Structures are given as structure tokens and as C-alpha cells.
Coordinates of N, CA and C and ligand atoms in Angstrom, one line a residue:
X1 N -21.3 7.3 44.0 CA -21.0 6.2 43.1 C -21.3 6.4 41.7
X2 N -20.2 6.0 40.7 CA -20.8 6.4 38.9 C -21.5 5.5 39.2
X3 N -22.4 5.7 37.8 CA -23.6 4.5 37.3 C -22.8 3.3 36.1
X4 N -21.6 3.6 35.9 CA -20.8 2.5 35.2 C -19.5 2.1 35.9
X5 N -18.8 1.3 35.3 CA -17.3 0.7 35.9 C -16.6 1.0 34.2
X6 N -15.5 2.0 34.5 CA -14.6 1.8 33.6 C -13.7 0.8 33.9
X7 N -12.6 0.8 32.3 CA -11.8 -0.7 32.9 C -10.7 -0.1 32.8
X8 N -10.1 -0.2 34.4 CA -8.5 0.5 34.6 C -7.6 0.2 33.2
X9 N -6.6 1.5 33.5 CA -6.1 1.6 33.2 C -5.1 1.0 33.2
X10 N -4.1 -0.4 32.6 CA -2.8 -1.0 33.2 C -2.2 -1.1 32.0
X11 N -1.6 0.1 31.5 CA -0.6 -0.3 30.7 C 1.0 -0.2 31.1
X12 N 1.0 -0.5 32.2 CA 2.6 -0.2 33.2 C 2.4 -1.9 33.0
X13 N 1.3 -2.7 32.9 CA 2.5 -4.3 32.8 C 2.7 -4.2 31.5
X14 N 4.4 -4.9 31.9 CA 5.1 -5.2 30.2 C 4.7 -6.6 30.2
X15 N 5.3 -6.9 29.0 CA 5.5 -8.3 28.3 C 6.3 -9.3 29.5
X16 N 7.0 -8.9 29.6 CA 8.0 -9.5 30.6 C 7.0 -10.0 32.0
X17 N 6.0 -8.8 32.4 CA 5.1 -9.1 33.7 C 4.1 -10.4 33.4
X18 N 3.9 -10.2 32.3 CA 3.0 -11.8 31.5 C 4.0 -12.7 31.0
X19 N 4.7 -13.0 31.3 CA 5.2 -14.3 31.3 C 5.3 -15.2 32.6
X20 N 5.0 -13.9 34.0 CA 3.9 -14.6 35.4 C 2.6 -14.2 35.9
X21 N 2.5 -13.5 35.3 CA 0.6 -13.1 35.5 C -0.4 -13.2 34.5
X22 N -1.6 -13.1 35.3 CA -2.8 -13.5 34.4 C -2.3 -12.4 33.6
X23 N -3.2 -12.2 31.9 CA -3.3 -11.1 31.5 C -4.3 -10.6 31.4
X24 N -5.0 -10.1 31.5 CA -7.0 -9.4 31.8 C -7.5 -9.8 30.8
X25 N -8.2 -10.6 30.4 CA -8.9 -11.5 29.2 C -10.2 -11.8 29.5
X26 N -10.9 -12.1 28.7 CA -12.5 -12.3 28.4 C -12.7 -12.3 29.5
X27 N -12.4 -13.3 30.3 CA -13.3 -13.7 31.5 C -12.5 -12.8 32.7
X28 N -12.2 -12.2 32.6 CA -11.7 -10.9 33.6 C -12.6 -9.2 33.6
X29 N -12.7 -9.6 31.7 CA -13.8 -8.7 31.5 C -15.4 -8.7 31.6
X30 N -15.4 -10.5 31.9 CA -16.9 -10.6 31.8 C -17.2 -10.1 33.1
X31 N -16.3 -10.4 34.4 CA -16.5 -10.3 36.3 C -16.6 -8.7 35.5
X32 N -16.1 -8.1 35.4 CA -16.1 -6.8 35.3 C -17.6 -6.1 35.0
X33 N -17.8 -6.6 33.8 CA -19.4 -6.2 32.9 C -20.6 -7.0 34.0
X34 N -20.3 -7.9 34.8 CA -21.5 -8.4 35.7 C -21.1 -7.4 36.7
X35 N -20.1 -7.2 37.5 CA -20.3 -5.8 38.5 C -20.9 -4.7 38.2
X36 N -21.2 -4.2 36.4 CA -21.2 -3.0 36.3 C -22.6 -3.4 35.9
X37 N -23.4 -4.7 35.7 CA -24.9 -5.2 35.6 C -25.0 -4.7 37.3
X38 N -24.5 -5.1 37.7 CA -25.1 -5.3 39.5 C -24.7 -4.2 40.2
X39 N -24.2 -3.4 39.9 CA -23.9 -1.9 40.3 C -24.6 -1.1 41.4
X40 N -26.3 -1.3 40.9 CA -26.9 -0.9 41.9 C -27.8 -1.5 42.7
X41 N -27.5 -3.1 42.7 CA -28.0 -3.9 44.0 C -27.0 -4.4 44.7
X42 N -25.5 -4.1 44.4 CA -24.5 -4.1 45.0 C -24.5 -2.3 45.9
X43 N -24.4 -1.3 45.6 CA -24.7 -0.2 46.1 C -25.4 -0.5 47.4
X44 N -26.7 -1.0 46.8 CA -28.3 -1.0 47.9 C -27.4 -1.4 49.3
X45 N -26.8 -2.6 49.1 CA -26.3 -3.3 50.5 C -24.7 -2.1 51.0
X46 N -24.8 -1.1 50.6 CA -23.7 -0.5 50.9 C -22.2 -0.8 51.1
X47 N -22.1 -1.5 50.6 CA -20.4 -2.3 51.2 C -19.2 -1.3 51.5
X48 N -18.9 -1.9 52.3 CA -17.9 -1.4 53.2 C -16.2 -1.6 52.6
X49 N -16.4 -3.4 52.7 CA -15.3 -4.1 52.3 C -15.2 -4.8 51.3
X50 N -14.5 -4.8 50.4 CA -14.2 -5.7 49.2 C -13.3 -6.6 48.9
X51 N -12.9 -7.4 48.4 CA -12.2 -8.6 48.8 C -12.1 -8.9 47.5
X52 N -11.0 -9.5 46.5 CA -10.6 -10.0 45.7 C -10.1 -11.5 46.0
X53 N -10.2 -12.5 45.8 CA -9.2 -13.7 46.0 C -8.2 -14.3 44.5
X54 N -6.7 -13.9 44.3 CA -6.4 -14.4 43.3 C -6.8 -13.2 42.1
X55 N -6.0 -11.9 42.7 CA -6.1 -10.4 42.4 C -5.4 -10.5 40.5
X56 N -4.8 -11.6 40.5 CA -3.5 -11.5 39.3 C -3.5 -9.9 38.9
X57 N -3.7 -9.2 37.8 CA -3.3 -7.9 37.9 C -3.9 -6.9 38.0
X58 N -5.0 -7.2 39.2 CA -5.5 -6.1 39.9 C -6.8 -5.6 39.1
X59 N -6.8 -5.6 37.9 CA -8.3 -4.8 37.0 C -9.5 -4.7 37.3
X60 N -10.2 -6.1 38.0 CA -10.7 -6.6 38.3 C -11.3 -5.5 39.8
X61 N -10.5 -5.7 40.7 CA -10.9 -5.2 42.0 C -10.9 -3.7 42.3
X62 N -9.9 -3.3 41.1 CA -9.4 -1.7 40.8 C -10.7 -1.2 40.0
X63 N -11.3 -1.7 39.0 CA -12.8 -1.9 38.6 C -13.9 -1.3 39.4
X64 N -14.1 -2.3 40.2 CA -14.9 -1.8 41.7 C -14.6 -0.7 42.1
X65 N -13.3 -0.5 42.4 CA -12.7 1.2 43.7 C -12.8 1.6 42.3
X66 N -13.2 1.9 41.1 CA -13.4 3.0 40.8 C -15.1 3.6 40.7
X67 N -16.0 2.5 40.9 CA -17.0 2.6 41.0 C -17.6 3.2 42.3
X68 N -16.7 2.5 43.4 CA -17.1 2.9 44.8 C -16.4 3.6 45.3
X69 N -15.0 4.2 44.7 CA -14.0 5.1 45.3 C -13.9 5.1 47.2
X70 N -13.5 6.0 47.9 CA -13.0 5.9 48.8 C -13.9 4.9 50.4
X71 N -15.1 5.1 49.6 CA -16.3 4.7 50.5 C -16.4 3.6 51.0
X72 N -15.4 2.1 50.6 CA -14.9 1.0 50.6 C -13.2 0.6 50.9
X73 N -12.8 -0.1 51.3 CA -11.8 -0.8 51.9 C -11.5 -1.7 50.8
X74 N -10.5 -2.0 50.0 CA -10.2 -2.9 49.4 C -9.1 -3.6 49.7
X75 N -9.3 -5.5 49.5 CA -8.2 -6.2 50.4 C -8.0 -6.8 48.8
X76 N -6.8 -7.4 48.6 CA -6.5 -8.5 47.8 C -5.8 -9.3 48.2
X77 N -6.0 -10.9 47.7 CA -4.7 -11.6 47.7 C -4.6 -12.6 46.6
X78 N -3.2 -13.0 46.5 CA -2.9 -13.8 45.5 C -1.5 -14.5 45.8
X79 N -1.7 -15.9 45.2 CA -0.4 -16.8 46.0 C 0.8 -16.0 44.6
X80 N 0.7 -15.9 44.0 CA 2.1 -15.3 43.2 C 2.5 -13.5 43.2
X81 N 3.8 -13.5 44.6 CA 3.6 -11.8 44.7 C 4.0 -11.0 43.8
X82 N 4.9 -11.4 42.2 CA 4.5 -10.7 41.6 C 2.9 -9.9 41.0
X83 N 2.3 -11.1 40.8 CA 0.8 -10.6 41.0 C 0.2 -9.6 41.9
X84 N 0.9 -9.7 43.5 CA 0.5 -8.9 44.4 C 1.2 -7.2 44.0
X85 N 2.7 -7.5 43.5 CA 2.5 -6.5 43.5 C 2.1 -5.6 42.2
X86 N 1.5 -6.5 40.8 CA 1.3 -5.3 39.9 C 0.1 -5.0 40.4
X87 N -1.1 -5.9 41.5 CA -2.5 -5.4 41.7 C -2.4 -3.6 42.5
X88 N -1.4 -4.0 43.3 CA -1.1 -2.9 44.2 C -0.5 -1.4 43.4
X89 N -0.3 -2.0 42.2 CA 0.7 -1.1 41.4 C -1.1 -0.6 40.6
X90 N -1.8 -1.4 40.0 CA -2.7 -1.2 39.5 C -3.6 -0.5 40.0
X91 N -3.9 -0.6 41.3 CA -4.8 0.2 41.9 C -4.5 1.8 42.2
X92 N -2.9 1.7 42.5 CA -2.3 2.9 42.9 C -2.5 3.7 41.8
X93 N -1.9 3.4 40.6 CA -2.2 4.1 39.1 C -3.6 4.2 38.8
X94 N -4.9 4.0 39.5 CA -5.9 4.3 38.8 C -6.5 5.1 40.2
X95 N -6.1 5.1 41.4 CA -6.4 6.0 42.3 C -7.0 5.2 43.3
X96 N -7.2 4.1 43.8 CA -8.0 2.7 44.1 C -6.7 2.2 45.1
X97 N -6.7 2.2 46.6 CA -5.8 1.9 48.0 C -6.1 0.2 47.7
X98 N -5.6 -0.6 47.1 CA -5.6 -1.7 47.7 C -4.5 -2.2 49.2
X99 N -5.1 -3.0 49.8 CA -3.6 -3.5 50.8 C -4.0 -4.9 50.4
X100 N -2.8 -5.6 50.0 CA -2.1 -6.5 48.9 C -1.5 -8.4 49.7
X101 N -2.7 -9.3 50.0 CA -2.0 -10.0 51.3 C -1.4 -11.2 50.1
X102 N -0.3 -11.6 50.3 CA 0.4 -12.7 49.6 C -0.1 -14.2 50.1
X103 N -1.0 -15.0 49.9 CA -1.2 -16.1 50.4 C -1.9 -17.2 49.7
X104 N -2.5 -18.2 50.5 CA -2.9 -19.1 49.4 C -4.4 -18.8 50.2
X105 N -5.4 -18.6 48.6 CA -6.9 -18.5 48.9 C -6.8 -17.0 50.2
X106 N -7.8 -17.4 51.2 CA -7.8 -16.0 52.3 C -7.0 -16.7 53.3
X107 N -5.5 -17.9 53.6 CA -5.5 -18.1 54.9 C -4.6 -16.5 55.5
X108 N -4.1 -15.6 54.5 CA -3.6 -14.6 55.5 C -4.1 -13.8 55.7
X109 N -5.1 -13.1 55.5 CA -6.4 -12.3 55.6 C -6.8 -12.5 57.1
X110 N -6.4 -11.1 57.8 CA -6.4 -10.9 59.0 C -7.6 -11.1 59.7
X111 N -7.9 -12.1 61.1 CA -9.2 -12.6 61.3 C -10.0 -11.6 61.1
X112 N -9.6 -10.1 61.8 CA -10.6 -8.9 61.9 C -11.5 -8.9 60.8
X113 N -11.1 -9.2 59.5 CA -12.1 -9.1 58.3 C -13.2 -10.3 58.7
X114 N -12.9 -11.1 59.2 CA -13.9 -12.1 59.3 C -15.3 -12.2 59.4
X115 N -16.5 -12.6 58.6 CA -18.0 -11.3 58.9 C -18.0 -10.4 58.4
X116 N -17.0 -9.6 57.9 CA -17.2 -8.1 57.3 C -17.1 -7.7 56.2
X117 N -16.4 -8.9 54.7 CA -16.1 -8.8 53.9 C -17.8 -8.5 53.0
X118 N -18.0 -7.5 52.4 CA -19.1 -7.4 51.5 C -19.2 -7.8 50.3
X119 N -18.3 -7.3 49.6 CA -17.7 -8.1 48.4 C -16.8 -9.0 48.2
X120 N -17.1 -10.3 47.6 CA -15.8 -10.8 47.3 C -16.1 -11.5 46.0
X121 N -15.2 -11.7 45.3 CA -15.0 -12.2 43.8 C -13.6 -12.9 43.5
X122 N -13.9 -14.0 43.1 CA -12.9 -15.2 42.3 C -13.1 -15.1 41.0
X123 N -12.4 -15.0 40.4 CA -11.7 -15.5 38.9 C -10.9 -16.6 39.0
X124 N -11.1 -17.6 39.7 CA -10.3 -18.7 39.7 C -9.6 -19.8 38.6
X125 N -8.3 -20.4 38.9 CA -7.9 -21.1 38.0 C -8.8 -22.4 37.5
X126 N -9.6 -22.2 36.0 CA -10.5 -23.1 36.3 C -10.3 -24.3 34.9
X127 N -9.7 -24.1 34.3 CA -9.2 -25.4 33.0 C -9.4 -26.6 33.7
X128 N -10.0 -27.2 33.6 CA -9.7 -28.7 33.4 C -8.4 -29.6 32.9
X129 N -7.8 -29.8 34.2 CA -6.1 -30.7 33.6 C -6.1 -31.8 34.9
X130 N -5.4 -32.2 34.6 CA -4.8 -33.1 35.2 C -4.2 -32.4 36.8
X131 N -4.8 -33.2 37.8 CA -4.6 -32.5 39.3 C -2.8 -31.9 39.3
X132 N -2.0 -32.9 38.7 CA -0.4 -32.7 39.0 C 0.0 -31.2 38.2
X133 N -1.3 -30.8 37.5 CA -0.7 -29.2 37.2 C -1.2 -28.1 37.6
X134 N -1.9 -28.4 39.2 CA -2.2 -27.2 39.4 C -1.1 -26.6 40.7
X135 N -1.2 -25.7 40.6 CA 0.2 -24.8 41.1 C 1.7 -25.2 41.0
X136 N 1.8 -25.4 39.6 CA 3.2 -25.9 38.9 C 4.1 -24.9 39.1
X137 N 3.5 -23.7 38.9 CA 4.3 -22.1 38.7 C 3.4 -21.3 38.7
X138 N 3.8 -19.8 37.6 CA 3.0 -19.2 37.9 C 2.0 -18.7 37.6
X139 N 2.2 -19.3 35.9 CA 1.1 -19.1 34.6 C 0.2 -20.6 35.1
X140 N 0.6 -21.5 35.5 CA -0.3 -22.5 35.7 C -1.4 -22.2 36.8
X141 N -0.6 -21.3 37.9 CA -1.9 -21.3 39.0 C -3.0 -20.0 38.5
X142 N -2.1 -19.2 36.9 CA -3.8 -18.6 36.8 C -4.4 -19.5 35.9
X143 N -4.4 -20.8 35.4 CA -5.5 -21.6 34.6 C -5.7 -22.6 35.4
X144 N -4.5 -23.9 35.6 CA -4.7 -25.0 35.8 C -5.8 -25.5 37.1
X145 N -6.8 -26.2 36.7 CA -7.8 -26.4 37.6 C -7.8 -27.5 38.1
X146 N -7.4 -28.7 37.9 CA -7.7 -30.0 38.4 C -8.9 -30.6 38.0
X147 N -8.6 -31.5 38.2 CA -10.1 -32.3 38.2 C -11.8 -31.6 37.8
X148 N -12.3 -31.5 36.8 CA -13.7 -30.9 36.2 C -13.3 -29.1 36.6
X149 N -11.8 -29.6 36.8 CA -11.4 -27.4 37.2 C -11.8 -26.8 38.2
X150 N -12.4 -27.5 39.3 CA -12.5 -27.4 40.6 C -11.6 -27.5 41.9
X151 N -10.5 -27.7 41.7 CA -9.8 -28.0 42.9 C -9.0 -26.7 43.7
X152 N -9.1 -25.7 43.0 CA -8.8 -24.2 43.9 C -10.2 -23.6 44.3
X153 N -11.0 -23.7 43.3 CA -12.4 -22.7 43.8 C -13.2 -23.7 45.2
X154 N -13.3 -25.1 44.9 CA -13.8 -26.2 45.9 C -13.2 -26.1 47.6
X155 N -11.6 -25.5 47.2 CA -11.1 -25.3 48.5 C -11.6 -24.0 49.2
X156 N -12.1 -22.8 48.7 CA -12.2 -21.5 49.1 C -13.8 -21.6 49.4
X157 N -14.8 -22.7 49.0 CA -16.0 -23.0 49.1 C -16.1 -22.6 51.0
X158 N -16.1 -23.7 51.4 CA -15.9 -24.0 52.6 C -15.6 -22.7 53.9
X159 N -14.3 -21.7 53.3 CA -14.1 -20.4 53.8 C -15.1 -19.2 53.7
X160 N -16.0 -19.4 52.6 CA -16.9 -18.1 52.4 C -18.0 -17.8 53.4
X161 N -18.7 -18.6 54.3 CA -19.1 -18.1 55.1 C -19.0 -17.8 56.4
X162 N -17.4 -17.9 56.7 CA -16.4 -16.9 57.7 C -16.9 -15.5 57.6
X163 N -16.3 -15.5 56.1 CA -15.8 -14.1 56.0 C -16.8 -13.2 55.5
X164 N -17.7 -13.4 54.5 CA -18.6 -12.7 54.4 C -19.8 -12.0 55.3
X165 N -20.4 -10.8 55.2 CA -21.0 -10.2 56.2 C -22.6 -10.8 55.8
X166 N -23.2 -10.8 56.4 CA -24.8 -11.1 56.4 C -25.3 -10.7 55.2
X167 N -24.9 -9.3 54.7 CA -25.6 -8.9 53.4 C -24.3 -9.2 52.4
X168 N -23.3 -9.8 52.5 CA -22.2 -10.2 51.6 C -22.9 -10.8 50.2
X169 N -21.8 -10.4 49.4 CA -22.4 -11.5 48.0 C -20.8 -11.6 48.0
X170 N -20.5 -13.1 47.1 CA -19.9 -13.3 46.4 C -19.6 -13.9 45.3
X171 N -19.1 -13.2 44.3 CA -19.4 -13.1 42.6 C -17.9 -14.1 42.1
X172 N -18.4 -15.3 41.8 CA -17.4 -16.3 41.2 C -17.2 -16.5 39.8
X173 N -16.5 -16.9 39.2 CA -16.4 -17.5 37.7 C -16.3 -18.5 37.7
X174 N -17.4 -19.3 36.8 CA -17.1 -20.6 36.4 C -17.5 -20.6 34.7
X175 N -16.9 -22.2 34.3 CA -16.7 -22.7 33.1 C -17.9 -23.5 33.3
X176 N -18.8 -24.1 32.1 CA -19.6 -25.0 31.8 C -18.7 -26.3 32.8
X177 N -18.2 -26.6 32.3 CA -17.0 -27.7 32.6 C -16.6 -27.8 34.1
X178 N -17.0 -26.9 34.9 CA -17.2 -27.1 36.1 C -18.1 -27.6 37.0
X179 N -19.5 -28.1 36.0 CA -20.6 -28.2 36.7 C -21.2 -27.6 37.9
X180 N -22.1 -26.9 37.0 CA -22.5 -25.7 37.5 C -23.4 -26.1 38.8
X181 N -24.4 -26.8 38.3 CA -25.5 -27.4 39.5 C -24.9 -28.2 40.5
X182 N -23.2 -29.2 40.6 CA -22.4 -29.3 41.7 C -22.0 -28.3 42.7
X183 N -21.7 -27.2 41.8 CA -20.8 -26.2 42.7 C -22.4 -25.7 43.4
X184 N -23.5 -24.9 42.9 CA -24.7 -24.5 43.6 C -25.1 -25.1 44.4
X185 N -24.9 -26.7 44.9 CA -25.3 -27.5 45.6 C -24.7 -27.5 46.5
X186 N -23.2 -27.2 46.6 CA -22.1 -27.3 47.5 C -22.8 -26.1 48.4
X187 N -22.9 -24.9 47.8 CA -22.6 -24.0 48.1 C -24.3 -23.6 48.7
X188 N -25.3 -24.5 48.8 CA -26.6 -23.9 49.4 C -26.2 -24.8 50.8
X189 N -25.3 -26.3 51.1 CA -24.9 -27.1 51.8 C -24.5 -26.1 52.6
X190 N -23.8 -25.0 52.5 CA -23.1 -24.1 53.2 C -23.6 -22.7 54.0
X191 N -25.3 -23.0 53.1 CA -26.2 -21.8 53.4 C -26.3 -20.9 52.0
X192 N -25.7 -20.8 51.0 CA -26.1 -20.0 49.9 C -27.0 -19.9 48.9
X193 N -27.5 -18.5 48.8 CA -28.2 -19.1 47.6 C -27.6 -18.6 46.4
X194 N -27.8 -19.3 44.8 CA -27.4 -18.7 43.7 C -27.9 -18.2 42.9
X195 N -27.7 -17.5 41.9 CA -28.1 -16.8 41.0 C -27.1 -16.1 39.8
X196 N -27.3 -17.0 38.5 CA -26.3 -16.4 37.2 C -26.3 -15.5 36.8
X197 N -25.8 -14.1 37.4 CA -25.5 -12.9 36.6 C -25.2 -12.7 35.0
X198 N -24.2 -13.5 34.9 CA -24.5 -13.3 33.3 C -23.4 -14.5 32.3
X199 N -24.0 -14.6 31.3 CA -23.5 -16.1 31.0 C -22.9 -15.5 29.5
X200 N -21.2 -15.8 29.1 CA -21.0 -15.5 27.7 C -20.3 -16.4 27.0
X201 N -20.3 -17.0 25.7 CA -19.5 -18.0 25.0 C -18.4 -17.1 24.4
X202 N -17.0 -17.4 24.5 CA -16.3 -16.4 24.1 C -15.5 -17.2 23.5
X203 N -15.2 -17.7 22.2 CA -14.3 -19.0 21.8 C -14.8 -20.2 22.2
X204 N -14.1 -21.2 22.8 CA -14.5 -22.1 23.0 C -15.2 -22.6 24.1
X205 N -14.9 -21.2 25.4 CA -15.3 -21.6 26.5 C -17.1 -21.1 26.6
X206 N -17.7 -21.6 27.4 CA -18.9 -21.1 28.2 C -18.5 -20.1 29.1
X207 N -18.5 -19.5 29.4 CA -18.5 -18.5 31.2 C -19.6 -17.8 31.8
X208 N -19.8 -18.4 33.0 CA -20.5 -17.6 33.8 C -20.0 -17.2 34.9
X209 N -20.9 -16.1 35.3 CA -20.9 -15.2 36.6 C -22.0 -15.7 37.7
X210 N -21.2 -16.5 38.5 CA -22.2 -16.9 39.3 C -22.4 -15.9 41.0
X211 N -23.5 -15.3 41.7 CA -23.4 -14.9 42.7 C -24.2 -15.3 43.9
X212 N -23.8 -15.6 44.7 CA -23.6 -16.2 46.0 C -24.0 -15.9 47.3
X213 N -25.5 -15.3 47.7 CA -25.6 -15.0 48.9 C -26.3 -15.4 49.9
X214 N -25.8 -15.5 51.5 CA -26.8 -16.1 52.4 C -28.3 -16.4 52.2
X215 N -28.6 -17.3 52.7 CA -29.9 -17.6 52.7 C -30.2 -16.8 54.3
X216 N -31.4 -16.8 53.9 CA -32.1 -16.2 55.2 C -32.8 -17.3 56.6
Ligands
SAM1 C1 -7.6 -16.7 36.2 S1 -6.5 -15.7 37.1 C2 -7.5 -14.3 37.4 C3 -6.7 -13.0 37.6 C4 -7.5 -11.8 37.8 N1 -8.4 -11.9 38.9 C5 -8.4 -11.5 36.6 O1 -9.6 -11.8 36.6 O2 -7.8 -11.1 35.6 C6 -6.4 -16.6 38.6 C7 -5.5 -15.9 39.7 O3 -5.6 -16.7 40.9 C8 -4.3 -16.8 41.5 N2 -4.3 -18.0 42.3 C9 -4.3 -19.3 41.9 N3 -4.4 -20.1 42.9 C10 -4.4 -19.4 44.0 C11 -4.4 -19.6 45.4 N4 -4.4 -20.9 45.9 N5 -4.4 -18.6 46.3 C12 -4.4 -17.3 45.8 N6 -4.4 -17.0 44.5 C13 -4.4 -18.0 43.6 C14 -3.4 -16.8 40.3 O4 -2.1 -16.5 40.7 C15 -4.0 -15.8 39.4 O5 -3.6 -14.5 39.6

């Protein structure tokens, strides 16, 4: 395992590929710089599998396989398959096997992962709008959040302790504007406990890195 995370390589997306996918921005780089804080208490628990939800162009999870190279299984998905396939394109070009599931949140994520996912991480669509614009298309389902910007991450709450394994963490992004002490509340309801990896004002937003693991 390096002791840092470079940040892939993707200059194969054109202009054209962003006018339907995320484009890797602040808060794509902040998930990034908290993996590469957590690098070696993510190591400690050994992970096996890693899981992206909502991959948009892959940097993110390609990130990771370059940290942990072959030693890990990398799953993605994302409801827009252009997205699926520049992640898969993205991983390929930096040397990182993603397998690429097109769906909404994990429902097509094959039960066998169930329990076994070690890693997982959301960058979820989290703006605060109006509920009628979230998943309008395809640039809207990477921002549009609904209601206090919780209505994609609130649905995937409920799923995470399927899928994660006993020593699982899962590393989310949120906005101030999401209320922070709602979502931690939801989420100890469920058995987790939290802890803010790392918090940056980048323009106008807040962002943090929140991580997520069983309670004992
Ligand atoms: C903010 S972007 C993050 C993209 C990438 N992970 C990053 O950090 O640069 C949110 C991503 O979630 C995807 N997404 C939104 N709603 C989803 C859903 N219900 N199921 C799966 N993916 C979804 C979007 O298509 C988009 O790629």
C-alpha cells in the first residue's frame, strides 16, 4: 500500500462527457484528501471490497485502487451509464479493475456483496432544491438534493447496514445544509457511530467528510 493517494488521471473526459457527468470538483477532492488522512486506519481493517455509490467519473474510487491496488475488489454504481461508463474507462486508464453496476443507489449490487463491502463512499447529490428536481436528468442527479439536500443520501441510509462488513466504514459527504446532527442521529438509529474526518469551506459551501462505523 503507498502512504499517499494520487488523483487519477482523467483527461480522456471531453467537454462533451460534462454536459452529463459530475466533473471532479472540490468536494470530489475533499472524499479524496480524507481517504488519503485515513489511509492507515482504513489499511488496519484490511479491506477487501470497496464500493462507490454514485461513481460519476470514477476519480474518486480509482483514488482508492490506486492506494490499495490489486489487494481489493472494486464495485461501482451510478443511475446515469454514461457515468458508468467513464468510471470504468477511468479506472481502466489508471490501472484500477472497476466492475461498473448501472442502478439506482446499491438495488443492483449483487446480494453476494451483502456483509462484505469494506469500503463504501457517497458523494451524493446534495444542493438543497425543490424535491421536483431531483433526478430531472443527468447533471441534476449529480446536485439536485431535495428537501435540506437529503432525499438521495436519506434513501441509501437505511441500505448500509446490509451491506457493510462488521469492520466496514462508510465515508459520506455532506453540506452544512444538510444537518449534520439529523443525518448522525439517523444513522446511530441504525447502529452507527460518527466521526468528521475533515471539514472545508470552499466558496460558499461548508463540506464535510463524515465516517460511519458499526457500533459494537
Ligand atoms: C455529486 S456527484 C459525485 C460524482 C463522483 N462520485 C465525484 O465525487 O466526483 C453524484 C453522483 O451520484 C449519481 N447519482 C445520483 N443519484 C443517484 C442514484 N439514485 N443512484 C445512483 N447514483 C446516483 C449521479 O449520477 C452522480 O454521478
Amino acid at each position: 500500500m503507498k502512504d499517499q493517494i494520487s488523483t487519477p488521471d482523467f483527461s480522456h473526459i471531453t467537454s462533451e462527457d460534462l454536459n452529463h457527468i459530475y466533473e471532479p470538483s472540490e468536494d470530489s477532492f475533499l472524499l479524496i484528501d480524507s481517504l488519503e488522512k485515513e489511509l492507515k486506519f482504513i489499511e488496519e481493517i484490511k479491506p477487501e471490497v470497496c464500493m462507490e455509490v454514485g461513481s460519476g467519473s470514477g476519480v474518486v474510487l480509482t483514488a482508492l485502487g490506486t492506494a490499495f491496488g490489486e489487494s481489493c475488489q472494486y464495485l461501482a454504481t451510478d443511475i446515469n451509464p454514461r457515468a458508468c461508463h467513464i468510471t470504468k474507462e477511468t479506472g481502466r486508464r489508471n490501472g484500477v479493475t472497476i466492475q461498473v453496476i448501472e442502478c439506482d443507489l446499491v438495488c443492483g449490487v449483487p446480494k453476494e456483496f451483502n456483509g462484505k463491502v469494506d469500503i463504501l463512499l457517497f458523494n451524493p447529490p446534495y444542493v438543497v432544491t425543490p424535491s421536483s428536481e431531483v433526478g430531472q436528468g443527468d447533471l441534476e442527479y449529480t446536485w439536485a438534493g431535495g428537501v435540506d439536500g437529503r432525499e438521495v443520501m436519506d434513501r441509501l441510509f437505511p441500505l448500509v447496514s446490509d451491506l457493510l462488513s462488521s469492520k466496514g466504514l462508510f465515508y459520506l459527504i455532506v453540506l452544512k445544509e444538510n444537518k449534520l446532527e439529523d443525518i448522525e442521529k439517523i444513522m446511530s438509529l441504525y447502529g452507527f457511530g460518527c466521526v468528521n474526518v475533515i471539514s472545508r469551506k470552499t466558496g460558499p459551501e461548508h463540506l464535510s467528510v463524515l465516517r460511519f462505523r458499526k457500533k459494537n
